[in-house]
Amino acid sequence: MTRAYLLRRLLAVFLVLAIVTFAVFAITTMLPGNAAIMILGEYATPEAVAALEKQLHLDQPWYAQYLSWVAGILHGDFGTSLRLSLPVTQVVGEAFVNSAMLGATALVAVTITAIPLGALAALKRGTGMDLGLGLFSYLGTALPEFVTATLLLVFFAAPQHGLFPAGGFVAPWENLAGFGAHVVLPAATLGLVLMAHISRQVRSEMSEVLSSDYIRAARLKGLTEKRVIRRHALPNSLAPAIAVISLDIGYLLGGIIVVEEIFAWPGLGRLLIYALENRDLPVIQAVTLLLAAVYALSNLLSDIVIALLDPRVRYA
Amino acid sequence: MRVQTMSQNVTAAAEKPALSIIDYSLSYKTANGLVAALKNIDLTIPKGKTVGLVGESGSGKSSMAWSVMRYLPPNAVETGGAIRLAGEELLDHTPWQMADIRGRRMSMVFQDPSTSLNPTIRLGEQIAEVLMRHRGLTKAQAWAEAEAALARTGITRPKEMLQRFPHEASGGEKQRVVIATAFACEPELIIFDEPTTALDILTARQILDLFNQLRDETNVSALYISHDLGLVSRVVDEVSVLHKGVIVERGLVGEVFARPSAPYTKQLIGAVPNPDRWIGVDAPAEPKTLIKLDGIGVHYGAPSKIQKMFWPEDAEKVGFWGAKDVNFEVRKGELLGVVGESGSGKSTIANVLAGLQDFQGNLEIEGKTVGSRKAIDRAYRRRVQIVFQHPDASLNPRQKIGTIIARPLKLYGVVPREKIKARIAELLEMVRLPAEYADRYPHQLSGGEKQRVAIARAFAAEPELVICDEVTAALDVSVQAAVAELLVKLQKDTGAACLFITHDLNLIRQLAHRIAVMHHGKLVDFFDRPDARSEDRDPYTKALLDAVPVHTPVEAFEIA
């Protein structure tokens, strides 16, 4: 990995984010309906509407609005939430932390289960276990989150036994066990789809690596099967899985919106739905931009990790 | 008779042979039932001797290696016989027992070191892990021992090499690492599976010398598998010729060469290119220039703008010259050979001439100057055709042979539409394939047949120059000879010139009127064929010629 490669990738991330700011702004501005009327209600007097439009700079041309918004972002100021009358940074910041905890839990849980399962399926290729894992995977991919979520709620949060709470949130710094209990079902919902996806990827890559010349060479050197798998096969099967995980983060960001709504998890997803319903433009813009930034940065991170795992990857 | 004398010698030594294969048969379960791969094989390797196993692809020679190593695919069925390592029956061993023997008592050197080494593990660890597994050394001891093992293979700075990854070493260095690994635990038997096929001429020569040196030092017994009789004659004591799973001939290598008894061996020896036997077309009576290359250069890789802006000193090092200031001319009707090792720029020149690669400098086709790839027009493309190395990759697997050959006919309007079908049949006949092949798909043909189709496609455009880029490299010796003869016949019939790119110096000296030698992107030598051995040849040309394996049976006999 060279300095130039890193710098080029970073510049690309910034370019992407710049384009995203414009797209986000354009979409929110083009949304039908007038934000001032939405806030004041349909019986507001024209004077009141005009006054609020002036206060929100809605009377200015679009490019002036855009530039002042971007200038604000560069100073760390995303404006003030129209509905909550709080700084957007504070509102979005809290939601982001909550979502990040949910997303990270799902991702970590998926990674540590999907990779061994995929490797196992590749090693037992063609056996009943492989078929079972495959079937499970296809079910996981085929079912949308709201179905998985409902099934999980029925089986694990039914009032008769109440294994897990059906929704809500407890901050881990207040009550770690409480957080754990609340995070299981939403994280499992998010994870099931990803697990199918990642374990399939690991399986196919691992199968290919296992049939490679250097694995044959390693076996013909008399190495133990344990070493052949752990040292020779597995590390080389992971790079594509990491690429998939980073792509899956995009999927996760979408899934989080549904899952947070179902499980009443106070994160970015719920905030976004709330902001959309109430036409809270500054919040919509900030959340969308943040989601795009997370996606772009996670892709950059995965490229760096892949380059570290495989010494042959230098420039892309 | 020879067989008897040999076995008597072994008995006289009263020592168990390193490897004895007795009446061994192997089949594979396929959709069409059992297919026999090896039939009643008898093979003995006395202690300290090297036995060659020679055969073409599909002869079963690789199956033999896997059988000995006890590394057979699940669909393999052993139908009888014995394989004994120093008298110990291997067929009865459990996989666990075999894992203990592999790498310690018998090891293997593979064909292509770039695929048989793990790309993400340092070379040192790949040697050391064998020593840790089989000799119970600690990590530090194993690395020290690995360094010593690597030093024995002639690597100049072994300590540094241990720290490298495979992609940071050359092909020859990687093969030395594989060899060091194979010799690491001082095994009784080493199987060499075409260990030089994937290497350049000069490197292959060095690896062969290394093998001979290590064998003398360690007195190891070896099974040397190859398709190349000429090469085998240099390293082995005895040779067995394998054909369709049956050993058709065996004996001391010199005798087999000098007096082959089996028809197949005779055929095989006859197909080995003999540079003294000219088979090319007559040279054109008066030399007329067809295409002139004037200062052709190709630069691969360019620094990014960011590099140029921030680290100009890095940017200068980016990329390399695939070809630099190459000047020569191709004459009408001649066969011009271009030789060089991989990366020498020979394929770059082929791609430039075929209009596939941007270039600097000028091409001049019969006085008309072409200054860039974009300036190459349809008329030029029709006049210059190319045949690639791998027919599997250059023939569309979803198209029938007829469609493939019809394409240039339609594209250049060579014949009227209604005559296309007849012309396809003619072209197939020209490359000695039955006309019915027009309705077949590429996968239904053998490698040699596919290459004939690719050649027919090139000649369909009725070109004036056909570029053959290593067209015989992927083929068996006997098929290679047939394809070379076919090219000569087509040249005779059509009068087209041919630019024949190859790394096989023996083959090119059978075919070419003139020979160009390329090295690191530069044209280092250019000469008429009869002058190949003249004193004023470039030192590089001399080195290449000295490195090629013994070419004639007679010479091999004298050396043995």
Short mmCIF file of C-alpha atoms in Angstrom, two decimals, chain B residues 66-341:
data_model
loop_
_atom_site.label_atom_id
_atom_site.label_comp_id
_atom_site.label_asym_id
_atom_site.label_seq_id
_atom_site.Cartn_x
_atom_site.Cartn_y
_atom_site.Cartn_z
CA TRP B 66 -0.56 -38.96 -6.89
CA SER B 67 -0.73 -42.70 -6.36
CA VAL B 68 2.74 -42.81 -4.88
CA MET B 69 2.04 -39.82 -2.66
CA ARG B 70 -1.29 -41.44 -1.69
CA TYR B 71 -3.12 -38.26 -2.65
CA LEU B 72 -5.84 -39.50 -4.97
CA PRO B 73 -9.19 -37.84 -5.69
CA PRO B 74 -12.28 -39.48 -4.17
CA ASN B 75 -13.35 -40.99 -7.51
CA ALA B 76 -10.09 -42.93 -7.89
CA VAL B 77 -10.36 -46.72 -7.67
CA GLU B 78 -7.22 -48.78 -7.20
CA THR B 79 -7.69 -52.11 -8.87
CA GLY B 80 -4.65 -53.97 -7.66
CA GLY B 81 -0.91 -54.01 -7.20
CA ALA B 82 1.55 -52.67 -4.68
CA ILE B 83 3.50 -49.48 -4.06
CA ARG B 84 6.40 -49.92 -1.66
CA LEU B 85 8.63 -47.26 -0.18
CA ALA B 86 11.87 -49.00 0.86
CA GLY B 87 9.89 -52.24 1.07
CA GLU B 88 7.10 -50.73 3.16
CA GLU B 89 3.65 -51.16 1.62
CA LEU B 90 2.04 -47.72 1.23
CA LEU B 91 -1.36 -48.97 0.09
CA ASP B 92 -2.14 -50.25 3.60
CA HIS B 93 -1.29 -46.98 5.34
CA THR B 94 -3.93 -44.82 6.98
CA PRO B 95 -4.14 -41.16 5.93
CA TRP B 96 -2.62 -40.29 9.31
CA GLN B 97 0.38 -42.54 8.71
CA MET B 98 0.81 -41.08 5.23
CA ALA B 99 0.79 -37.50 6.55
CA ASP B 100 3.72 -38.52 8.70
CA ILE B 101 5.62 -39.94 5.71
CA ARG B 102 4.89 -37.11 3.29
CA GLY B 103 7.45 -34.34 3.50
CA ARG B 104 9.68 -36.48 5.73
CA ARG B 105 10.43 -39.71 3.84
CA MET B 106 9.15 -38.66 0.44
CA SER B 107 8.47 -35.23 -0.93
CA MET B 108 7.50 -33.54 -4.12
CA VAL B 109 8.58 -30.68 -6.36
CA PHE B 110 5.76 -29.24 -8.42
CA GLN B 111 5.44 -27.87 -11.90
CA ASP B 112 4.65 -24.25 -11.25
CA PRO B 113 6.28 -22.64 -8.19
CA SER B 114 4.03 -19.59 -8.53
CA THR B 115 0.96 -21.67 -7.72
CA SER B 116 2.45 -24.23 -5.37
CA LEU B 117 3.60 -21.64 -2.83
CA ASN B 118 1.06 -19.95 -0.60
CA PRO B 119 0.92 -16.31 -1.75
CA THR B 120 0.28 -14.86 1.71
CA ILE B 121 2.95 -16.68 3.72
CA ARG B 122 6.62 -15.71 3.86
CA LEU B 123 8.92 -18.11 2.04
CA GLY B 124 10.84 -18.81 5.25
CA GLU B 125 7.78 -20.06 7.08
CA GLN B 126 6.88 -22.31 4.15
CA ILE B 127 10.21 -24.10 4.49
CA ALA B 128 10.37 -23.97 8.29
CA GLU B 129 6.91 -25.46 8.82
CA VAL B 130 8.06 -28.78 7.34
CA LEU B 131 11.03 -28.90 9.70
CA MET B 132 8.85 -28.09 12.69
CA ARG B 133 6.32 -30.72 11.70
CA HIS B 134 8.67 -33.59 10.91
CA ARG B 135 11.84 -32.94 12.86
CA GLY B 136 10.26 -31.33 15.91
CA LEU B 137 12.44 -28.24 15.72
CA THR B 138 11.53 -25.03 17.50
CA LYS B 139 10.62 -22.05 15.37
CA ALA B 140 14.06 -20.46 15.73
CA GLN B 141 15.87 -23.72 14.92
CA ALA B 142 13.61 -24.34 11.94
CA TRP B 143 14.24 -20.87 10.49
CA ALA B 144 17.99 -21.29 10.93
CA GLU B 145 17.81 -24.70 9.24
CA ALA B 146 15.61 -23.25 6.47
CA GLU B 147 18.28 -20.65 5.81
CA ALA B 148 20.90 -23.37 5.49
CA ALA B 149 18.63 -25.41 3.20
CA LEU B 150 18.07 -22.39 0.98
CA ALA B 151 21.79 -21.63 0.89
CA ARG B 152 22.40 -25.16 -0.45
CA THR B 153 20.16 -24.35 -3.43
CA GLY B 154 22.46 -21.54 -4.46
CA ILE B 155 20.39 -18.58 -3.30
CA THR B 156 22.93 -15.84 -2.65
CA ARG B 157 21.24 -14.06 0.26
CA PRO B 158 19.08 -16.76 1.87
CA LYS B 159 18.33 -14.83 5.06
CA GLU B 160 16.77 -12.02 3.09
CA MET B 161 14.88 -14.43 0.84
CA LEU B 162 13.24 -16.09 3.85
CA GLN B 163 11.51 -12.82 4.70
CA ARG B 164 10.00 -12.37 1.26
CA PHE B 165 6.57 -13.28 -0.01
CA PRO B 166 6.28 -15.42 -3.14
CA HIS B 167 5.36 -12.48 -5.36
CA GLU B 168 8.59 -10.77 -4.34
CA ALA B 169 10.75 -13.58 -5.74
CA SER B 170 11.47 -14.63 -9.32
CA GLY B 171 10.28 -17.93 -10.78
CA GLY B 172 13.71 -19.51 -10.37
CA GLU B 173 14.02 -18.32 -6.78
CA LYS B 174 10.58 -19.70 -5.95
CA GLN B 175 11.43 -23.07 -7.47
CA ARG B 176 14.61 -23.12 -5.37
CA VAL B 177 12.45 -22.55 -2.30
CA VAL B 178 10.23 -25.49 -3.32
CA ILE B 179 13.31 -27.64 -3.89
CA ALA B 180 14.82 -26.59 -0.56
CA THR B 181 11.54 -27.60 1.10
CA ALA B 182 11.55 -30.97 -0.64
CA PHE B 183 15.12 -31.69 0.44
CA ALA B 184 14.67 -30.18 3.95
CA CYS B 185 14.02 -33.42 5.83
CA GLU B 186 16.48 -35.48 3.78
CA PRO B 187 13.81 -37.74 2.26
CA GLU B 188 14.44 -41.13 0.68
CA LEU B 189 12.44 -40.29 -2.42
CA ILE B 190 11.57 -37.08 -4.23
CA ILE B 191 9.04 -36.86 -7.03
CA PHE B 192 9.72 -34.12 -9.56
CA ASP B 193 6.61 -33.27 -11.54
CA GLU B 194 7.76 -31.26 -14.59
CA PRO B 195 9.77 -28.91 -12.35
CA THR B 196 11.09 -26.74 -15.19
CA THR B 197 8.10 -26.53 -17.54
CA ALA B 198 6.87 -23.23 -16.11
CA LEU B 199 10.32 -21.63 -16.07
CA ASP B 200 12.35 -19.66 -18.60
CA ILE B 201 15.04 -21.39 -20.65
CA LEU B 202 18.01 -20.05 -18.70
CA THR B 203 16.32 -20.57 -15.33
CA ALA B 204 15.24 -24.09 -16.29
CA ARG B 205 18.83 -24.91 -17.14
CA GLN B 206 20.00 -23.66 -13.73
CA ILE B 207 17.31 -25.66 -11.94
CA LEU B 208 18.36 -28.82 -13.78
CA ASP B 209 21.99 -28.23 -12.81
CA LEU B 210 20.89 -27.65 -9.23
CA PHE B 211 18.95 -30.88 -9.26
CA ASN B 212 21.97 -32.82 -10.49
CA GLN B 213 24.18 -31.19 -7.87
CA LEU B 214 21.80 -31.85 -4.96
CA ARG B 215 21.28 -35.43 -6.07
CA ASP B 216 25.02 -36.05 -6.05
CA GLU B 217 25.35 -34.44 -2.62
CA THR B 218 22.45 -36.24 -0.95
CA ASN B 219 22.24 -39.50 -2.91
CA VAL B 220 18.45 -39.19 -2.93
CA SER B 221 16.32 -41.40 -5.16
CA ALA B 222 14.02 -39.58 -7.51
CA LEU B 223 11.12 -40.07 -9.89
CA TYR B 224 11.35 -37.44 -12.60
CA ILE B 225 8.12 -36.87 -14.50
CA SER B 226 8.21 -34.96 -17.77
CA HIS B 227 6.76 -34.75 -21.24
CA ASP B 228 10.13 -33.72 -22.62
CA LEU B 229 12.36 -36.64 -23.63
CA GLY B 230 15.28 -34.37 -24.47
CA LEU B 231 15.22 -32.83 -21.03
CA VAL B 232 14.77 -36.11 -19.19
CA SER B 233 17.83 -37.52 -20.88
CA ARG B 234 19.89 -34.96 -19.01
CA VAL B 235 18.93 -35.93 -15.49
CA VAL B 236 17.84 -39.55 -15.30
CA ASP B 237 19.56 -42.92 -15.29
CA GLU B 238 16.65 -44.99 -16.52
CA VAL B 239 13.49 -43.99 -18.31
CA SER B 240 10.01 -45.44 -18.66
CA VAL B 241 7.74 -44.27 -21.45
CA LEU B 242 4.08 -44.09 -20.50
CA HIS B 243 1.37 -44.11 -23.14
CA LYS B 244 -2.36 -44.28 -22.33
CA GLY B 245 -1.67 -45.71 -18.89
CA VAL B 246 0.69 -48.43 -20.07
CA ILE B 247 4.47 -48.46 -19.84
CA VAL B 248 5.39 -49.14 -23.46
CA GLU B 249 9.14 -49.03 -23.08
CA ARG B 250 11.78 -48.88 -20.39
CA GLY B 251 15.53 -48.96 -20.17
CA LEU B 252 18.70 -46.96 -19.76
CA VAL B 253 18.05 -43.53 -21.15
CA GLY B 254 20.74 -43.61 -23.83
CA GLU B 255 19.60 -46.95 -25.17
CA VAL B 256 15.95 -45.96 -25.34
CA PHE B 257 16.96 -42.87 -27.28
CA ALA B 258 19.32 -44.59 -29.63
CA ARG B 259 17.30 -47.74 -30.26
CA PRO B 260 13.65 -47.14 -29.39
CA SER B 261 11.68 -50.36 -29.82
CA ALA B 262 8.08 -49.32 -29.20
CA PRO B 263 6.39 -47.50 -32.11
CA TYR B 264 5.14 -44.83 -29.71
CA THR B 265 8.64 -44.07 -28.44
CA LYS B 266 9.87 -43.77 -32.01
CA GLN B 267 7.06 -41.36 -32.76
CA LEU B 268 7.81 -39.34 -29.63
CA ILE B 269 11.52 -39.09 -30.42
CA GLY B 270 10.73 -38.17 -34.02
CA ALA B 271 8.52 -35.31 -32.83
CA VAL B 272 11.21 -33.72 -30.67
CA PRO B 273 12.28 -30.61 -32.62
CA ASN B 274 15.66 -31.12 -34.22
CA PRO B 275 17.23 -27.78 -35.15
CA ASP B 276 19.31 -29.44 -37.83
CA ARG B 277 16.28 -30.76 -39.68
CA TRP B 278 14.86 -27.87 -41.72
CA ILE B 279 11.15 -28.15 -42.46
CA GLY B 280 10.30 -24.55 -43.41
CA VAL B 281 9.24 -23.15 -46.78
CA ASP B 282 11.81 -21.97 -49.30
CA ALA B 283 12.96 -18.43 -48.64
CA PRO B 284 11.35 -15.86 -50.95
CA ALA B 285 13.47 -15.45 -54.08
CA GLU B 286 13.93 -11.71 -53.81
CA PRO B 287 13.43 -10.11 -50.37
CA LYS B 288 10.61 -7.54 -50.44
CA THR B 289 9.63 -5.69 -47.26
CA LEU B 290 6.07 -6.23 -46.09
CA ILE B 291 6.04 -4.48 -42.71
CA LYS B 292 8.72 -2.33 -41.16
CA LEU B 293 8.85 -1.57 -37.45
CA ASP B 294 10.45 1.82 -36.97
CA GLY B 295 11.45 2.71 -33.42
CA ILE B 296 8.52 0.86 -31.85
CA GLY B 297 8.17 1.46 -28.10
CA VAL B 298 5.50 0.46 -25.59
CA HIS B 299 5.39 1.81 -22.05
CA TYR B 300 3.22 -0.01 -19.54
CA GLY B 301 1.80 1.66 -16.46
CA ALA B 302 1.59 5.37 -15.79
CA PRO B 303 1.92 7.28 -12.50
CA SER B 304 -1.29 8.78 -11.14
CA LYS B 305 -1.73 12.56 -11.08
CA ILE B 306 -1.52 12.47 -7.28
CA GLN B 307 1.85 10.75 -7.44
CA LYS B 308 3.14 13.27 -9.96
CA MET B 309 1.94 16.12 -7.76
CA PHE B 310 3.19 15.00 -4.35
CA TRP B 311 5.88 12.40 -4.87
CA PRO B 312 7.46 13.00 -8.26
CA GLU B 313 10.44 10.86 -7.32
CA ASP B 314 8.08 7.86 -6.90
CA ALA B 315 6.21 8.70 -10.08
CA GLU B 316 9.33 8.35 -12.18
CA LYS B 317 9.71 4.73 -11.10
CA VAL B 318 6.16 3.76 -12.06
CA GLY B 319 5.74 1.51 -15.10
CA PHE B 320 8.31 -0.01 -17.42
CA TRP B 321 9.13 -0.31 -21.08
CA GLY B 322 7.50 -3.45 -22.53
CA ALA B 323 9.39 -2.73 -25.72
CA LYS B 324 11.84 0.03 -26.48
CA ASP B 325 13.15 1.28 -29.81
CA VAL B 326 12.51 -1.96 -31.70
CA ASN B 327 13.47 -1.85 -35.39
CA PHE B 328 13.17 -4.68 -37.87
CA GLU B 329 11.28 -5.63 -40.97
CA VAL B 330 9.18 -8.60 -41.97
CA ARG B 331 9.65 -9.71 -45.56
CA LYS B 332 6.94 -11.06 -47.84
CA GLY B 333 6.50 -14.80 -47.61
CA GLU B 334 9.19 -15.39 -44.99
CA LEU B 335 8.94 -16.97 -41.58
CA LEU B 336 10.52 -14.67 -39.04
CA GLY B 337 11.17 -16.16 -35.61
CA VAL B 338 11.04 -14.00 -32.49
CA VAL B 339 12.57 -15.65 -29.42
CA GLY B 340 13.05 -14.50 -25.86
CA GLU B 341 12.11 -15.38 -22.31
#
